Amino acid sequence: MRNVEELESYLASPSQALIADLRSCSGDILILGAGGKMGPSLAKLAKAAVDEGRLNKKVIAVSRFSTDGLRQELEQWGVETVAADLLDKDQVEALPDAANVIFMVGHKFGTTGREYFTWAMNTHVPSLVASRYRGSRIAVFSSGNVYPFVPVYSGGAVEETPPEPVGEYAQSCLGRERIFQYYSHQFGTEMVHLRLNYAIDLRYGVLVDLANQVKHGRPIDLSTGHVNCIWQGDANEYALRSLRLCLPQGGRVLNMTGPETVSIRWLGHVFAERFGTEPLFEGEESAHCLLNNAAKIHQELGYPKIPLGQMIDWTAQWIAQGGPLLGKPTHFQERKGQF
Ligand SMILES: NC(=O)c1ccc[n+]([C@@H]2O[C@H](COP(=O)([O-])OP(=O)(O)OC[C@H]3O[C@@H](n4cnc5c(N)ncnc54)[C@H](OP(=O)(O)O)[C@@H]3O)[C@@H](O)[C@H]2O)c1
């Protein structure tokens, strides 16, 4: 993975399973909040699957497009774009119809002190969207943050684990699910709630955060000593493929992450070895962490394509060669839910 072009093109390589699943979901695909960390690659992946499978569908990306050049870049890939502020009811109402909707809008960082805005983004926007697209299938990005911290030996929270979100961001994520569920019960809307824990790309994510700390000789806080992560391309595939798993009556809940409970201490040692240095640690591993068990989605849609070892190799190489980064740390170490 030598540069952004190679990375982007890899992230946009659809599996045959994705093409088959999208074939079974008739109608266009509309991606809301497509301008963030994951949306552009998800939109390109969907478009590549549509083209490769000769599917009769449009892929439409909706966002404010505050990142320079992104709108043009997506258009060049053949993705249609609509600039809209989803906080505005009239703009939501004016969006094009689509049988398949991927909901990726969310707000996390900057919650503390502006809690009202996070709640508007994570519950008011869902209400406008769920009302507008009550007749569509909707795959809703949620977060593993809706769960309580669980023992690190537990294998992670399962879908049946009662939610116990810590802090207002996590509470608003549960609010997002509840609002969508309300519309699903009210109008029979078919949906799936994808509780994601840490997608990673080479430009951001838990592995990038840790590799950077090791490379620059900064100590790693061990208090959140265990995490889950998943390659962004695999998370995007799951999200698109989960359209065919949508159900009415509140929808289906699926955890979405990799199969491992990953040790932060172990990752520190692995990256240190790659960079020919020694890792610095501070604190001790807590007995409880935010961990998800994604066995159900693996059973439904197969294991992720990219194993952890590959993600580590690519990340170490990317950081060593000074590859571009988004500069968006995950703050996965946060234990009080304050973002
Ligand atoms: N990445 C992860 O590891 C992770 C983990 C757990 C959960 N999730 C959830 O998964 C979803 C996708 O993740 P992500 O990392 O791609 O999120 P993200 O980087 O926050 O992207 C969301 C995008 O939505 C767009 N948006 C924000 N406000 C908008 C508005 N008022 N109207 C229209 N568009 C708006 C923004 O792009 P514009 O500036 O172009 O509008 C923003 O970049 C999010 O809901 C996130 O909460 C992600």
Short mmCIF file of C-alpha atoms and ligand atoms in Angstrom, two decimals:
data_model
loop_
_atom_site.label_atom_id
_atom_site.label_comp_id
_atom_site.label_asym_id
_atom_site.label_seq_id
_atom_site.Cartn_x
_atom_site.Cartn_y
_atom_site.Cartn_z
CA MET A 1 0.00 0.00 0.00
CA ARG A 2 2.33 2.72 -1.26
CA ASN A 3 0.09 5.75 -1.63
CA VAL A 4 -3.44 7.09 -1.22
CA GLU A 5 -4.41 6.10 -4.78
CA GLU A 6 -3.48 2.47 -4.10
CA LEU A 7 -5.30 2.55 -0.77
CA GLU A 8 -8.44 4.11 -2.25
CA SER A 9 -8.50 1.70 -5.11
CA TYR A 10 -8.11 -1.27 -2.75
CA LEU A 11 -10.90 0.03 -0.51
CA ALA A 12 -13.13 0.25 -3.58
CA SER A 13 -12.63 -3.38 -4.70
CA PRO A 14 -15.96 -5.19 -4.26
CA SER A 15 -16.26 -8.87 -3.42
CA GLN A 16 -18.51 -11.13 -5.50
CA ALA A 17 -20.68 -11.51 -2.38
CA LEU A 18 -21.24 -7.75 -2.26
CA ILE A 19 -22.23 -7.66 -5.91
CA ALA A 20 -24.65 -10.54 -5.38
CA ASP A 21 -26.19 -8.95 -2.28
CA LEU A 22 -26.65 -5.59 -3.98
CA ARG A 23 -28.26 -7.35 -6.91
CA SER A 24 -30.84 -8.75 -4.50
CA CYS A 25 -31.69 -5.24 -3.16
CA SER A 26 -33.50 -3.55 -6.01
CA GLY A 27 -33.36 0.22 -6.39
CA ASP A 28 -30.84 3.01 -5.95
CA ILE A 29 -28.40 3.42 -3.06
CA LEU A 30 -28.39 6.72 -1.18
CA ILE A 31 -25.55 7.40 1.29
CA LEU A 32 -26.24 10.06 3.91
CA GLY A 33 -23.21 11.66 5.57
CA ALA A 34 -20.94 10.47 2.79
CA GLY A 35 -18.30 13.14 3.35
CA GLY A 36 -16.63 11.72 6.47
CA LYS A 37 -13.87 9.20 7.14
CA MET A 38 -15.75 6.19 5.80
CA GLY A 39 -18.36 7.58 3.42
CA PRO A 40 -16.20 8.37 0.38
CA SER A 41 -14.74 4.86 0.28
CA LEU A 42 -18.16 3.29 0.89
CA ALA A 43 -19.65 5.30 -1.99
CA LYS A 44 -16.80 4.30 -4.33
CA LEU A 45 -17.10 0.65 -3.27
CA ALA A 46 -20.84 0.66 -3.94
CA LYS A 47 -20.31 2.25 -7.35
CA ALA A 48 -17.59 -0.25 -8.25
CA ALA A 49 -19.90 -3.13 -7.26
CA VAL A 50 -22.71 -1.67 -9.35
CA ASP A 51 -20.43 -1.29 -12.37
CA GLU A 52 -18.74 -4.68 -12.05
CA GLY A 53 -22.07 -6.43 -11.55
CA ARG A 54 -23.77 -4.34 -14.27
CA LEU A 55 -26.48 -3.55 -11.75
CA ASN A 56 -29.17 -1.14 -12.67
CA LYS A 57 -28.66 1.33 -9.80
CA LYS A 58 -27.51 4.81 -9.07
CA VAL A 59 -25.21 5.51 -6.14
CA ILE A 60 -26.00 8.90 -4.64
CA ALA A 61 -23.81 10.50 -1.98
CA VAL A 62 -25.33 13.16 0.26
CA SER A 63 -23.28 15.40 2.55
CA ARG A 64 -22.50 19.06 3.01
CA PHE A 65 -19.20 18.32 1.18
CA SER A 66 -17.14 20.54 3.42
CA THR A 67 -13.94 18.73 2.33
CA ASP A 68 -12.44 20.50 -0.66
CA GLY A 69 -12.54 18.54 -3.88
CA LEU A 70 -14.44 15.54 -2.48
CA ARG A 71 -17.63 16.20 -4.41
CA GLN A 72 -15.75 16.38 -7.71
CA GLU A 73 -13.72 13.28 -6.82
CA LEU A 74 -16.88 11.24 -6.19
CA GLU A 75 -18.49 12.54 -9.38
CA GLN A 76 -15.40 11.40 -11.29
CA TRP A 77 -15.96 7.90 -9.90
CA GLY A 78 -19.51 8.03 -11.26
CA VAL A 79 -21.15 8.62 -7.88
CA GLU A 80 -23.95 11.19 -8.06
CA THR A 81 -23.75 13.84 -5.36
CA VAL A 82 -26.26 16.05 -3.60
CA ALA A 83 -25.07 18.77 -1.22
CA ALA A 84 -27.49 19.08 1.70
CA ASP A 85 -27.56 19.99 5.36
CA LEU A 86 -29.48 17.14 6.98
CA LEU A 87 -30.37 19.28 9.99
CA ASP A 88 -32.70 21.17 7.65
CA LYS A 89 -36.10 19.48 7.22
CA ASP A 90 -36.79 21.08 3.84
CA GLN A 91 -33.46 19.89 2.46
CA VAL A 92 -34.10 16.36 3.72
CA GLU A 93 -37.56 16.37 2.17
CA ALA A 94 -36.10 17.50 -1.17
CA LEU A 95 -33.60 14.61 -1.40
CA PRO A 96 -34.07 12.03 -4.16
CA ASP A 97 -36.02 8.85 -3.46
CA ALA A 98 -34.02 5.67 -3.01
CA ALA A 99 -34.98 2.13 -2.04
CA ASN A 100 -31.70 1.62 -0.15
CA VAL A 101 -30.31 4.10 2.36
CA ILE A 102 -27.04 4.00 4.26
CA PHE A 103 -27.15 6.39 7.22
CA MET A 104 -23.64 7.52 8.22
CA VAL A 105 -24.24 10.95 9.73
CA GLY A 106 -23.08 11.41 13.28
CA HIS A 107 -21.40 13.76 15.68
CA LYS A 108 -18.91 12.77 18.39
CA PHE A 109 -15.92 15.02 19.00
CA GLY A 110 -16.74 18.36 20.55
CA THR A 111 -19.73 16.97 22.45
CA THR A 112 -18.55 18.22 25.85
CA GLY A 113 -19.89 21.76 26.19
CA ARG A 114 -22.14 21.41 23.11
CA GLU A 115 -24.17 18.42 24.14
CA TYR A 116 -27.32 19.89 22.57
CA PHE A 117 -25.68 19.84 19.12
CA THR A 118 -24.64 16.19 19.42
CA TRP A 119 -28.20 15.29 20.41
CA ALA A 120 -29.58 17.22 17.44
CA MET A 121 -27.19 15.46 15.06
CA ASN A 122 -27.68 12.01 16.52
CA THR A 123 -31.44 12.08 17.20
CA HIS A 124 -33.10 15.00 15.36
CA VAL A 125 -31.44 14.20 12.01
CA PRO A 126 -32.44 10.51 12.34
CA SER A 127 -36.03 11.59 12.93
CA LEU A 128 -36.08 13.70 9.75
CA VAL A 129 -34.40 10.95 7.73
CA ALA A 130 -36.49 8.08 9.11
CA SER A 131 -39.64 10.01 8.30
CA ARG A 132 -38.45 10.90 4.78
CA TYR A 133 -37.27 7.36 3.99
CA ARG A 134 -39.96 5.39 5.86
CA GLY A 135 -40.57 3.29 2.73
CA SER A 136 -36.88 2.42 2.15
CA ARG A 137 -34.48 -0.15 3.59
CA ILE A 138 -32.07 1.63 5.92
CA ALA A 139 -28.68 0.45 7.19
CA VAL A 140 -27.94 2.72 10.15
CA PHE A 141 -24.40 3.17 11.42
CA SER A 142 -24.54 3.00 15.21
CA SER A 143 -21.73 2.58 17.69
CA GLY A 144 -20.40 -0.04 20.10
CA ASN A 145 -20.43 2.83 22.60
CA VAL A 146 -24.07 2.04 23.39
CA TYR A 147 -22.86 -0.92 25.50
CA PRO A 148 -21.49 -0.89 29.03
CA PHE A 149 -17.83 -1.69 29.60
CA VAL A 150 -17.57 -5.48 29.85
CA PRO A 151 -14.95 -7.82 31.37
CA VAL A 152 -12.03 -8.28 28.99
CA TYR A 153 -12.37 -12.06 29.35
CA SER A 154 -16.04 -11.96 28.26
CA GLY A 155 -15.53 -12.01 24.51
CA GLY A 156 -17.32 -8.64 24.24
CA ALA A 157 -20.89 -7.38 24.51
CA VAL A 158 -23.36 -9.30 22.36
CA GLU A 159 -26.42 -7.80 20.69
CA GLU A 160 -28.59 -8.93 23.60
CA THR A 161 -26.43 -7.16 26.21
CA PRO A 162 -28.63 -4.38 27.64
CA PRO A 163 -27.37 -0.96 26.49
CA GLU A 164 -25.72 1.18 29.16
CA PRO A 165 -24.10 4.04 27.33
CA VAL A 166 -21.46 6.03 29.21
CA GLY A 167 -21.59 9.79 28.60
CA GLU A 168 -23.79 11.95 26.42
CA TYR A 169 -22.25 11.03 23.06
CA ALA A 170 -22.91 7.34 23.69
CA GLN A 171 -26.38 8.11 25.08
CA SER A 172 -27.23 10.06 21.93
CA CYS A 173 -26.08 7.07 19.83
CA LEU A 174 -28.62 4.93 21.64
CA GLY A 175 -31.09 7.77 21.04
CA ARG A 176 -30.34 7.49 17.30
CA GLU A 177 -31.22 3.79 17.37
CA ARG A 178 -34.37 4.41 19.40
CA ILE A 179 -35.64 7.12 17.02
CA PHE A 180 -35.07 4.91 13.98
CA GLN A 181 -36.75 2.03 15.81
CA TYR A 182 -39.77 4.20 16.54
CA TYR A 183 -40.26 4.89 12.81
CA SER A 184 -39.67 1.24 12.00
CA HIS A 185 -42.45 0.23 14.40
CA GLN A 186 -44.70 3.03 13.22
CA PHE A 187 -44.33 2.52 9.46
CA GLY A 188 -42.88 -0.97 9.06
CA THR A 189 -39.58 0.43 7.80
CA GLU A 190 -36.99 -2.31 7.36
CA MET A 191 -33.64 -1.49 8.91
CA VAL A 192 -30.47 -2.75 10.52
CA HIS A 193 -28.48 -1.03 13.27
CA LEU A 194 -24.75 -1.58 12.89
CA ARG A 195 -22.93 -1.16 16.19
CA LEU A 196 -19.43 -0.44 14.92
CA ASN A 197 -16.27 -0.50 16.97
CA TYR A 198 -13.32 1.23 15.39
CA ALA A 199 -13.02 1.07 11.69
CA ILE A 200 -9.43 1.55 10.60
CA ASP A 201 -7.84 2.88 7.46
CA LEU A 202 -4.17 3.73 7.06
CA ARG A 203 -4.91 7.44 7.58
CA TYR A 204 -6.76 7.10 10.90
CA GLY A 205 -7.79 4.60 13.54
CA VAL A 206 -6.58 2.79 16.62
CA LEU A 207 -3.61 1.18 14.87
CA VAL A 208 -2.45 4.50 13.39
CA ASP A 209 -2.78 6.16 16.81
CA LEU A 210 -0.67 3.47 18.47
CA ALA A 211 1.92 3.17 15.72
CA ASN A 212 2.43 6.95 15.85
CA GLN A 213 2.87 6.91 19.61
CA VAL A 214 5.46 4.16 19.40
CA LYS A 215 7.33 5.78 16.52
CA HIS A 216 7.57 9.09 18.36
CA GLY A 217 8.52 7.50 21.69
CA ARG A 218 5.32 8.60 23.42
CA PRO A 219 3.97 6.43 26.25
CA ILE A 220 0.88 4.32 25.62
CA ASP A 221 -1.85 4.54 28.23
CA LEU A 222 -2.79 0.96 29.05
CA SER A 223 -5.99 1.65 31.00
CA THR A 224 -8.05 0.79 27.92
CA GLY A 225 -5.94 -2.28 27.40
CA HIS A 226 -8.13 -4.12 24.92
CA VAL A 227 -10.01 -3.04 21.79
CA ASN A 228 -11.73 -4.34 18.68
CA CYS A 229 -11.06 -3.05 15.21
CA ILE A 230 -12.00 -3.78 11.61
CA TRP A 231 -10.58 -2.78 8.25
CA GLN A 232 -12.67 0.06 6.85
CA GLY A 233 -13.16 -1.78 3.55
CA ASP A 234 -14.66 -4.73 5.42
CA ALA A 235 -16.92 -2.48 7.51
CA ASN A 236 -18.11 -0.78 4.32
CA GLU A 237 -18.80 -4.16 2.71
CA TYR A 238 -20.75 -5.30 5.76
CA ALA A 239 -22.78 -2.08 5.77
CA LEU A 240 -23.77 -2.43 2.12
CA ARG A 241 -24.39 -6.16 2.37
CA SER A 242 -26.48 -5.71 5.52
CA LEU A 243 -29.16 -4.01 3.41
CA ARG A 244 -30.45 -7.47 2.63
CA LEU A 245 -30.64 -8.30 6.34
CA CYS A 246 -32.98 -5.41 7.19
CA LEU A 247 -36.08 -6.24 9.19
CA PRO A 248 -39.20 -4.32 10.27
CA GLN A 249 -40.47 -4.07 13.86
CA GLY A 250 -37.56 -1.96 15.07
CA GLY A 251 -34.98 -3.54 12.81
CA ARG A 252 -32.16 -5.88 13.46
CA VAL A 253 -29.13 -5.08 15.61
CA LEU A 254 -25.72 -6.35 14.54
CA ASN A 255 -22.32 -5.71 16.08
CA MET A 256 -19.76 -4.85 13.44
CA THR A 257 -16.08 -5.33 14.16
CA GLY A 258 -13.24 -7.81 13.78
CA PRO A 259 -13.08 -11.23 15.47
CA GLU A 260 -10.31 -10.45 17.99
CA THR A 261 -10.17 -8.84 21.39
CA VAL A 262 -6.87 -7.09 20.68
CA SER A 263 -4.31 -6.36 23.42
CA ILE A 264 -2.95 -2.79 23.32
CA ARG A 265 0.24 -3.92 25.10
CA TRP A 266 0.81 -6.55 22.42
CA LEU A 267 0.23 -3.97 19.65
CA GLY A 268 2.76 -1.66 21.33
CA HIS A 269 5.39 -4.41 21.26
CA VAL A 270 4.60 -5.36 17.64
CA PHE A 271 4.91 -1.77 16.38
CA ALA A 272 8.07 -1.22 18.45
CA GLU A 273 9.64 -4.25 16.83
CA ARG A 274 8.78 -2.88 13.37
CA PHE A 275 10.32 0.50 14.20
CA GLY A 276 13.36 -0.96 15.98
CA THR A 277 12.51 0.69 19.28
CA GLU A 278 11.11 -0.11 22.72
CA PRO A 279 7.48 0.69 23.59
CA LEU A 280 6.74 2.93 26.56
CA PHE A 281 3.68 2.13 28.63
CA GLU A 282 1.90 3.85 31.48
CA GLY A 283 -0.82 2.59 33.80
CA GLU A 284 -2.29 -0.87 33.88
CA GLU A 285 -4.93 -2.73 31.95
CA SER A 286 -8.45 -2.27 33.33
CA ALA A 287 -10.56 -5.33 33.91
CA HIS A 288 -13.43 -3.82 31.89
CA CYS A 289 -13.39 -2.26 28.42
CA LEU A 290 -15.69 -1.29 25.57
CA LEU A 291 -15.68 -4.51 23.58
CA ASN A 292 -18.08 -6.00 21.04
CA ASN A 293 -18.65 -9.57 20.02
CA ALA A 294 -19.39 -9.63 16.29
CA ALA A 295 -19.91 -13.39 15.89
CA LYS A 296 -23.39 -12.81 14.42
CA ILE A 297 -22.34 -10.62 11.53
CA HIS A 298 -19.44 -12.99 10.82
CA GLN A 299 -21.90 -15.88 10.70
CA GLU A 300 -24.28 -13.96 8.41
CA LEU A 301 -21.76 -12.36 6.07
CA GLY A 302 -18.46 -14.17 6.63
CA TYR A 303 -15.27 -13.07 8.40
CA PRO A 304 -13.63 -9.79 7.42
CA LYS A 305 -11.35 -10.12 4.39
CA ILE A 306 -8.38 -8.29 5.92
CA PRO A 307 -6.90 -9.99 9.00
CA LEU A 308 -5.39 -8.05 11.88
CA GLY A 309 -1.82 -9.02 10.94
CA GLN A 310 -2.28 -7.47 7.49
CA MET A 311 -3.68 -4.26 9.00
CA ILE A 312 -0.66 -4.09 11.31
CA ASP A 313 1.81 -4.63 8.44
CA TRP A 314 0.19 -2.00 6.26
CA THR A 315 -0.06 0.50 9.14
CA ALA A 316 3.58 0.04 10.19
CA GLN A 317 4.73 0.48 6.60
CA TRP A 318 2.47 3.53 6.08
CA ILE A 319 3.69 5.26 9.25
CA ALA A 320 7.34 4.38 8.51
CA GLN A 321 7.12 5.90 5.04
CA GLY A 322 5.35 9.02 6.37
CA GLY A 323 2.06 8.36 4.56
CA PRO A 324 -0.61 11.09 4.86
CA LEU A 325 -2.84 11.02 7.94
CA LEU A 326 -6.21 12.62 8.62
CA GLY A 327 -5.09 13.96 11.99
CA LYS A 328 -8.25 12.64 13.63
CA PRO A 329 -7.26 10.65 16.73
CA THR A 330 -9.84 8.10 17.89
CA HIS A 331 -9.58 8.85 21.65
CA PHE A 332 -10.27 5.16 22.18
CA GLN A 333 -8.64 5.51 25.62
CA GLU A 334 -11.54 7.66 26.91
CA ARG A 335 -13.26 5.86 29.79
CA LYS A 336 -15.71 8.48 31.03
CA GLY A 337 -17.53 8.95 27.74
CA GLN A 338 -16.42 12.59 27.38
CA PHE A 339 -15.63 13.48 23.79
N1 LIG B 1 -15.15 5.47 12.10
C1 LIG B 1 -15.37 4.69 13.15
O1 LIG B 1 -14.49 3.96 13.61
C2 LIG B 1 -16.74 4.65 13.79
C3 LIG B 1 -16.90 3.92 15.00
C4 LIG B 1 -18.18 3.84 15.56
C5 LIG B 1 -19.25 4.45 14.94
N2 LIG B 1 -19.06 5.15 13.76
C6 LIG B 1 -20.20 5.78 13.13
O2 LIG B 1 -20.22 5.45 11.75
C7 LIG B 1 -20.64 6.56 10.96
C8 LIG B 1 -19.63 6.83 9.86
O3 LIG B 1 -18.35 7.01 10.46
P1 LIG B 1 -17.34 8.12 9.96
O4 LIG B 1 -16.11 7.87 10.74
O5 LIG B 1 -17.29 8.17 8.49
O6 LIG B 1 -18.07 9.43 10.52
P2 LIG B 1 -17.64 10.96 10.24
O7 LIG B 1 -16.21 11.02 9.84
O8 LIG B 1 -18.09 11.74 11.43
O9 LIG B 1 -18.53 11.33 8.97
C9 LIG B 1 -19.85 11.78 9.01
C10 LIG B 1 -19.99 12.86 7.95
O10 LIG B 1 -21.35 13.30 7.95
C11 LIG B 1 -21.37 14.57 7.32
N3 LIG B 1 -22.28 15.46 8.03
C12 LIG B 1 -22.14 15.97 9.26
N4 LIG B 1 -23.13 16.81 9.52
C13 LIG B 1 -23.92 16.85 8.43
C14 LIG B 1 -25.11 17.53 8.10
N5 LIG B 1 -25.69 18.38 8.96
N6 LIG B 1 -25.65 17.33 6.89
C15 LIG B 1 -25.07 16.48 6.01
N7 LIG B 1 -23.95 15.79 6.27
C16 LIG B 1 -23.38 15.98 7.48
C17 LIG B 1 -19.96 15.17 7.45
O11 LIG B 1 -19.42 15.37 6.14
P3 LIG B 1 -19.61 16.84 5.44
O12 LIG B 1 -18.68 17.75 6.15
O13 LIG B 1 -19.32 16.59 4.02
O14 LIG B 1 -21.06 17.21 5.66
C18 LIG B 1 -19.20 14.12 8.24
O15 LIG B 1 -17.87 14.07 7.88
C19 LIG B 1 -20.83 7.72 11.95
O16 LIG B 1 -22.19 7.84 12.25
C20 LIG B 1 -20.10 7.29 13.18
O17 LIG B 1 -20.72 7.79 14.35
C21 LIG B 1 -17.82 5.26 13.19
#
